Coordinates of C-alpha atoms and ligand atoms in Angstrom, one line a residue:
M1 CA 20.9 -1.3 -22.1
G2 CA 17.2 -1.0 -22.4
I3 CA 14.5 -2.1 -19.5
M4 CA 13.6 -6.0 -20.3
V5 CA 10.5 -8.2 -19.4
R6 CA 11.3 -10.8 -16.3
E7 CA 9.1 -12.9 -14.4
F8 CA 7.2 -11.5 -11.4
E9 CA 8.8 -11.8 -8.0
R10 CA 6.0 -10.3 -5.7
L11 CA 1.8 -11.8 -6.3
Y12 CA -0.9 -9.3 -5.1
V13 CA -4.0 -11.0 -4.6
H14 CA -7.2 -8.0 -4.2
V15 CA -10.4 -9.5 -2.3
P16 CA -13.1 -7.2 -4.0
F17 CA -15.3 -7.2 -0.9
C18 CA -16.2 -4.8 2.1
V19 CA -18.6 -4.7 4.5
R20 CA -19.2 -1.5 4.1
K21 CA -18.3 1.2 1.4
C22 CA -16.3 3.8 3.1
L23 CA -17.5 7.5 1.5
Y24 CA -13.6 8.0 1.0
C25 CA -13.0 5.2 -1.1
G26 CA -11.2 4.9 -4.3
F27 CA -10.3 1.1 -4.2
F28 CA -12.6 -1.2 -6.3
S29 CA -14.5 -3.2 -3.6
E30 CA -18.0 -4.1 -3.7
V31 CA -20.1 -4.8 -0.6
L32 CA -20.4 -8.2 0.3
S33 CA -23.7 -9.7 -0.3
G34 CA -23.6 -13.7 0.5
D35 CA -21.5 -16.4 -0.1
D36 CA -22.4 -16.7 -3.7
D37 CA -20.2 -14.3 -5.2
V38 CA -17.4 -14.8 -2.8
E39 CA -17.2 -19.1 -4.1
M40 CA -17.2 -17.0 -7.5
Y41 CA -14.4 -15.4 -7.3
L42 CA -12.2 -17.9 -5.7
S43 CA -13.1 -20.5 -8.5
C44 CA -11.8 -17.6 -11.3
L45 CA -8.9 -16.6 -8.7
E46 CA -7.2 -20.1 -9.2
R47 CA -7.8 -20.3 -12.7
E48 CA -6.1 -16.4 -13.0
F49 CA -3.2 -18.3 -10.6
E50 CA -2.6 -21.1 -12.9
A51 CA -2.8 -19.1 -16.2
Y52 CA -0.4 -17.2 -14.9
A53 CA 1.9 -19.3 -12.3
L54 CA 4.5 -20.0 -15.1
R55 CA 5.4 -16.7 -16.0
C56 CA 6.6 -16.1 -12.0
G57 CA 10.0 -16.6 -10.5
E58 CA 10.2 -17.9 -6.9
I59 CA 7.7 -15.4 -5.0
L60 CA 9.6 -13.1 -2.7
S61 CA 6.5 -11.5 -1.5
V62 CA 2.7 -11.8 -1.3
Y63 CA 0.0 -9.3 -0.3
I64 CA -3.6 -9.7 0.0
G65 CA -5.5 -6.7 -0.3
G66 CA -8.7 -5.4 -1.3
G67 CA -10.8 -4.0 -0.1
T68 CA -11.5 -6.2 3.3
P69 CA -9.5 -10.3 3.0
S70 CA -10.7 -10.3 6.4
S71 CA -14.7 -9.9 6.1
L72 CA -14.7 -13.6 4.2
S73 CA -15.2 -16.1 6.7
A74 CA -12.2 -18.2 8.3
D75 CA -13.5 -20.8 5.3
Q76 CA -13.0 -19.4 2.2
L77 CA -10.1 -17.2 3.9
G78 CA -8.7 -20.9 4.2
R79 CA -9.1 -22.0 1.1
L80 CA -7.6 -18.4 -0.4
F81 CA -4.8 -19.3 1.5
E82 CA -4.3 -22.6 0.2
L83 CA -4.9 -21.2 -3.3
V84 CA -1.6 -19.4 -2.5
R85 CA 0.3 -22.3 -1.6
G86 CA -0.4 -24.8 -4.0
N87 CA 0.3 -22.5 -7.0
F88 CA 3.3 -20.6 -6.4
E89 CA 6.8 -21.2 -5.5
L90 CA 7.3 -19.3 -2.2
S91 CA 10.6 -18.2 -1.1
R92 CA 11.8 -19.5 1.7
D93 CA 11.5 -16.4 3.9
V94 CA 8.8 -14.8 1.6
E95 CA 7.1 -11.9 3.0
V96 CA 3.1 -12.5 3.1
T97 CA 0.6 -9.7 4.1
V98 CA -3.1 -9.6 4.6
E99 CA -5.0 -6.6 5.3
A100 CA -7.4 -6.5 8.0
N101 CA -10.2 -4.4 9.0
P102 CA -10.8 -4.0 12.6
D103 CA -14.5 -5.0 12.8
T104 CA -14.3 -8.0 10.8
L105 CA -11.3 -9.7 12.8
T106 CA -12.3 -13.0 15.1
G107 CA -10.4 -15.5 17.3
E108 CA -10.2 -17.9 14.5
K109 CA -9.6 -15.6 11.6
V110 CA -6.6 -14.4 13.4
G111 CA -5.2 -17.8 14.3
L112 CA -5.8 -18.7 10.8
I113 CA -3.8 -15.3 8.9
W114 CA -1.3 -16.1 11.4
G115 CA -0.6 -19.3 10.1
F116 CA -0.2 -18.0 6.7
A117 CA 1.4 -14.7 7.4
G118 CA 4.0 -12.8 8.8
R119 CA 2.4 -9.4 8.6
V120 CA -1.0 -8.1 8.9
S121 CA -2.2 -4.6 8.0
L122 CA -4.8 -3.3 10.1
G123 CA -6.9 -0.7 8.9
V124 CA -6.9 1.8 11.6
Q125 CA -7.6 4.7 10.5
S126 CA -8.0 7.2 13.8
F127 CA -9.3 5.4 17.3
S128 CA -11.8 7.8 17.5
C129 CA -15.3 6.4 15.9
E130 CA -16.8 9.8 15.4
F131 CA -13.7 10.7 13.2
C132 CA -14.6 7.5 11.3
R133 CA -18.5 7.8 11.1
R134 CA -17.8 10.9 9.5
I135 CA -15.9 9.0 7.0
G136 CA -18.0 6.6 6.3
R137 CA -16.0 4.1 8.2
D138 CA -19.2 3.4 10.9
V139 CA -17.3 0.9 13.3
P140 CA -18.1 -0.3 16.9
E141 CA -16.5 1.9 20.1
G142 CA -13.3 0.1 20.3
S143 CA -13.2 -2.5 17.6
A144 CA -9.9 -1.2 16.9
E145 CA -8.2 -2.1 20.3
R146 CA -9.9 -5.3 20.6
A147 CA -8.5 -6.3 16.9
L148 CA -5.1 -5.2 18.3
E149 CA -5.3 -7.0 21.5
M150 CA -6.7 -10.5 19.1
L151 CA -3.3 -9.5 17.0
C152 CA -1.1 -9.1 19.8
G153 CA -2.5 -11.4 22.3
A154 CA -2.6 -14.7 19.6
E155 CA 0.6 -17.2 19.3
G156 CA 2.4 -17.6 16.7
R157 CA 1.7 -13.6 16.2
G158 CA 4.0 -12.0 13.4
D159 CA 4.4 -8.0 12.7
I160 CA 1.5 -5.6 12.7
S161 CA 1.3 -2.5 10.4
C162 CA -1.4 -0.2 11.4
D163 CA -2.6 2.6 8.8
L164 CA -3.8 6.1 10.1
I165 CA -5.7 9.1 8.5
Y166 CA -5.0 12.3 8.9
A167 CA -6.5 15.9 8.1
L168 CA -9.9 13.9 8.8
P169 CA -12.7 16.3 8.3
G170 CA -12.2 18.9 11.6
Q171 CA -9.2 17.3 13.2
G172 CA -6.6 18.9 14.6
L173 CA -3.2 18.2 15.7
E174 CA -4.0 17.1 19.5
D175 CA -6.9 14.4 18.1
F176 CA -4.3 13.4 15.5
G177 CA -1.5 13.0 18.1
E178 CA -3.7 11.1 20.0
D179 CA -4.5 8.2 17.8
L180 CA -0.6 8.1 17.4
E181 CA -0.1 7.9 21.3
K182 CA -2.6 4.8 21.2
L183 CA -1.2 3.3 18.4
V184 CA 2.4 3.1 20.1
S185 CA 0.9 2.2 23.0
Y186 CA 0.5 -1.3 21.4
P187 CA 3.7 -3.7 20.1
V188 CA 2.8 -2.4 16.6
S189 CA 6.4 -2.5 14.2
H190 CA 5.0 -0.9 10.9
I191 CA 2.7 2.4 10.9
S192 CA 1.3 3.9 7.5
T193 CA -0.5 7.5 7.5
Y194 CA -1.9 8.7 4.7
S195 CA -4.2 12.0 4.5
L196 CA -7.4 11.6 2.6
T197 CA -6.0 12.7 -1.0
L198 CA -8.1 14.8 -3.6
E199 CA -9.4 12.5 -5.5
E200 CA -10.6 10.9 -2.2
E201 CA -12.1 14.3 -0.8
A202 CA -13.7 14.7 -4.2
L203 CA -15.6 12.0 -3.1
L204 CA -16.8 12.7 0.5
K205 CA -17.7 16.4 -0.3
G206 CA -21.1 15.2 -2.2
D207 CA -21.9 13.4 1.4
A208 CA -21.2 13.8 5.1
F209 CA -19.6 16.9 5.5
S210 CA -18.2 20.5 4.1
V211 CA -15.4 20.9 2.3
D212 CA -14.2 23.9 4.6
E213 CA -13.7 20.9 7.7
R214 CA -10.9 19.7 5.8
G215 CA -8.0 21.7 6.3
G216 CA -5.5 22.6 3.2
N217 CA -2.2 21.2 2.2
D218 CA -0.5 23.6 4.7
E219 CA -2.3 21.6 7.2
D220 CA -1.4 18.1 5.9
A221 CA 2.5 19.4 6.2
S222 CA 2.3 20.0 9.4
M223 CA 0.8 17.0 10.4
M224 CA 3.0 15.0 8.3
E225 CA 5.4 16.7 10.0
F226 CA 4.2 16.0 13.5
C227 CA 3.5 12.6 12.9
R228 CA 7.6 12.2 11.7
E229 CA 8.7 13.8 15.0
Y230 CA 6.7 11.8 17.2
L231 CA 7.1 8.4 15.1
E232 CA 11.3 9.1 14.8
G233 CA 10.8 9.7 19.0
R234 CA 9.5 6.4 19.8
G235 CA 12.2 4.6 17.4
F236 CA 10.0 4.4 14.2
L237 CA 11.5 5.5 11.0
M238 CA 10.6 7.2 8.0
Y239 CA 11.6 4.8 5.1
E240 CA 9.0 6.1 3.0
V241 CA 6.7 9.3 2.0
S242 CA 3.7 7.9 4.2
N243 CA 5.4 5.1 5.9
Y244 CA 7.4 4.7 9.7
A245 CA 9.0 1.2 10.6
R246 CA 11.1 -0.3 13.2
P247 CA 14.5 -0.8 11.8
G248 CA 14.9 -4.1 9.6
H249 CA 10.9 -3.8 9.7
E250 CA 9.8 -2.5 6.6
S251 CA 7.7 -3.8 3.3
R252 CA 10.1 -6.1 1.6
H253 CA 6.4 -6.4 -0.8
N254 CA 5.8 -2.0 -1.2
L255 CA 9.9 -1.6 -1.1
G256 CA 9.9 -3.8 -4.2
V257 CA 7.2 -2.0 -5.5
W258 CA 8.4 1.1 -5.5
L259 CA 12.1 0.5 -6.8
G260 CA 11.0 -1.1 -9.9
G261 CA 10.1 -4.8 -8.9
T262 CA 8.0 -7.1 -11.0
Y263 CA 5.0 -8.0 -9.3
L264 CA 1.5 -10.2 -10.9
G265 CA -1.5 -8.6 -10.0
C266 CA -4.4 -10.6 -9.3
G267 CA -8.4 -10.7 -8.8
P268 CA -10.4 -7.5 -10.3
S269 CA -8.6 -4.0 -10.3
A270 CA -5.4 -5.6 -9.4
A271 CA -2.3 -3.9 -11.7
S272 CA 1.0 -6.0 -13.1
F273 CA 4.1 -5.2 -14.0
D274 CA 6.5 -7.1 -15.8
G275 CA 9.8 -4.8 -15.8
V276 CA 8.5 -3.2 -18.9
D277 CA 4.2 -3.6 -19.5
R278 CA 2.1 -2.4 -16.6
W279 CA -1.9 -3.2 -16.8
Q280 CA -4.5 -3.7 -14.6
N281 CA -7.3 -6.1 -14.4
V282 CA -11.2 -4.8 -15.0
R283 CA -13.0 -2.9 -12.5
G284 CA -15.8 -5.1 -11.5
L285 CA -16.6 -8.5 -10.0
D286 CA -18.9 -9.7 -12.9
L287 CA -16.7 -7.9 -15.4
W288 CA -14.0 -10.2 -14.2
V289 CA -15.5 -13.3 -14.0
S290 CA -16.3 -13.0 -17.3
G291 CA -13.3 -12.8 -18.9
G292 CA -13.0 -8.9 -19.6
S293 CA -9.5 -8.3 -20.6
P294 CA -7.5 -6.2 -18.5
E295 CA -6.2 -2.7 -20.0
P296 CA -2.7 -2.3 -20.8
D297 CA -1.2 1.1 -19.3
K298 CA 0.7 1.8 -23.2
I299 CA 3.4 4.8 -22.0
S300 CA 7.0 4.9 -24.2
A301 CA 10.2 3.2 -22.6
D302 CA 11.2 6.9 -21.7
S303 CA 8.0 7.6 -20.0
R304 CA 8.3 4.0 -18.1
A305 CA 11.7 4.6 -16.9
R306 CA 11.0 8.1 -15.6
E307 CA 8.2 6.7 -13.7
I308 CA 9.6 3.9 -12.2
F309 CA 12.2 6.7 -11.0
A310 CA 10.4 8.8 -9.5
M311 CA 8.2 5.6 -7.4
G312 CA 11.4 4.7 -6.0
L313 CA 11.7 8.4 -5.1
R314 CA 9.5 7.7 -2.4
T315 CA 11.7 5.7 -0.6
V316 CA 14.0 7.4 1.8
A317 CA 17.3 5.9 0.9
G318 CA 16.1 6.8 -2.9
W319 CA 18.6 5.2 -5.5
D320 CA 21.7 3.0 -5.8
R321 CA 23.4 3.4 -8.7
A322 CA 23.2 -0.1 -10.5
L323 CA 20.5 -1.0 -9.4
L324 CA 18.0 1.9 -11.3
V325 CA 20.2 1.2 -14.4
E326 CA 19.2 -2.1 -14.5
R327 CA 15.3 -1.2 -13.9
T328 CA 15.0 1.9 -15.4
G329 CA 18.4 1.7 -18.2
L330 CA 18.5 5.7 -17.5
C331 CA 22.4 6.8 -18.3
W332 CA 23.5 8.0 -14.4
E333 CA 25.0 10.9 -15.4
V334 CA 22.8 12.3 -17.6
L335 CA 20.3 11.9 -15.4
L336 CA 22.3 13.4 -13.4
E337 CA 22.8 16.9 -15.0
E338 CA 18.7 16.9 -16.0
L339 CA 18.2 16.8 -11.8
R340 CA 20.8 19.0 -11.2
P341 CA 18.1 22.2 -10.6
L342 CA 16.3 19.7 -8.5
I343 CA 19.6 19.3 -6.4
A344 CA 20.0 23.7 -6.6
E345 CA 16.7 23.8 -4.8
G346 CA 17.3 21.7 -2.2
L347 CA 14.8 19.3 -3.1
M348 CA 17.5 15.8 -4.0
V349 CA 20.7 15.7 -3.0
S350 CA 23.4 12.6 -5.2
D351 CA 26.3 11.0 -2.8
R352 CA 28.3 8.1 -4.1
G353 CA 26.5 6.3 -6.0
R354 CA 22.8 7.5 -4.7
I355 CA 20.4 9.6 -5.4
G356 CA 17.6 10.9 -3.2
C357 CA 14.6 13.3 -2.0
S358 CA 15.9 15.4 0.5
R359 CA 13.7 15.9 3.5
K360 CA 11.9 18.8 1.7
G361 CA 11.7 16.9 -1.3
L362 CA 10.1 14.0 0.6
M363 CA 7.2 16.4 1.8
L364 CA 7.0 18.0 -1.9
W365 CA 7.2 14.3 -3.6
N366 CA 3.8 15.1 -6.1
E367 CA 5.1 18.2 -7.5
L368 CA 8.5 16.8 -8.0
A369 CA 7.6 13.7 -9.7
E370 CA 5.9 15.4 -12.0
R371 CA 8.5 17.6 -12.7
I372 CA 10.3 14.7 -13.2
I373 CA 7.7 12.7 -15.3
L374 CA 7.2 15.5 -17.4
Ligands
SF4_1 S1 -12.4 -0.8 4.1 FE1 -10.9 0.1 2.5 S2 -11.2 -0.7 0.2 FE2 -13.3 -1.1 1.7 S3 -14.8 0.1 1.3 FE3 -13.1 1.1 3.1 S4 -11.5 2.5 2.6 FE4 -12.3 1.2 0.3

């Protein structure tokens, strides 16, 4: 059975504004320069919602990311939320996530966000102002703590997820341990941890620090291992290469995307997937506003199937046979035969109708994905 075009079941909205540009940033965003750009953005977003709403089924999850959604004013955020509510049919137990950065949150915005979303994803990166400064995030001292206190103390609060970056320039295991310790002292239910990617490192190199200050892959691996042990000892389970959650608090949106679910991406640079094809909106606010055509990601059906399969291997649970066949059209028996060497090397495991990475395979997911995608 081949894969088919399906209705969009998830919605991603890209808010393309930030208050400053972090040195390592590879996402598309522009430094917020005034209300006019936001007004233009909101009216074009409405048109994009209207154009695609009919291709959507009941929306299972909404993810408002960026950029920095919380850089919008309370009034603008409220209008954005109304546009989502007014244009899509949200499922009764829809999971709604809004990304925020600590220094742009206010009590008013927190109230609005909790009135709309059940999850907030807060970009802490590090509690240390010095490490943040080294990657171009000049946040005022104590802003992450203040944002967490506001989010935790607000009425009607939902799940709080935080991002941390490790292996920052000059950062040792002990410094990272301090970030983890402080983070778990708050009632957060989800933690995403990333090391700077090679691409991000390259962006950094030109500016703030020498490459020698940044440890290599071995250091990343030991920090990842340390992080897993630390968080698993405090009630968080690793459920994806970079993500930990208290049981039942995993990101349903991201799980859906990793396992070949369909999603509509709106806003500049947002990507969409309809079950067969993937495409990306133009990277540029002006280009997007003036109707620039999305860029198709044209690959063969076999490459798409392998790409979906490899993405699902980021999850600790891996693939269930029926879902894998439905989402990729791959033949289970042929695939198992092909994966024999990876299983023999201890990178993958197959058991009772499931296939996934071993612990070692998860640590080496990048290399493993390259071997699967060919
Ligand atoms: S806040 Fe996020 S999106 Fe904005 S510049 Fe920094 S890393 Fe990029």
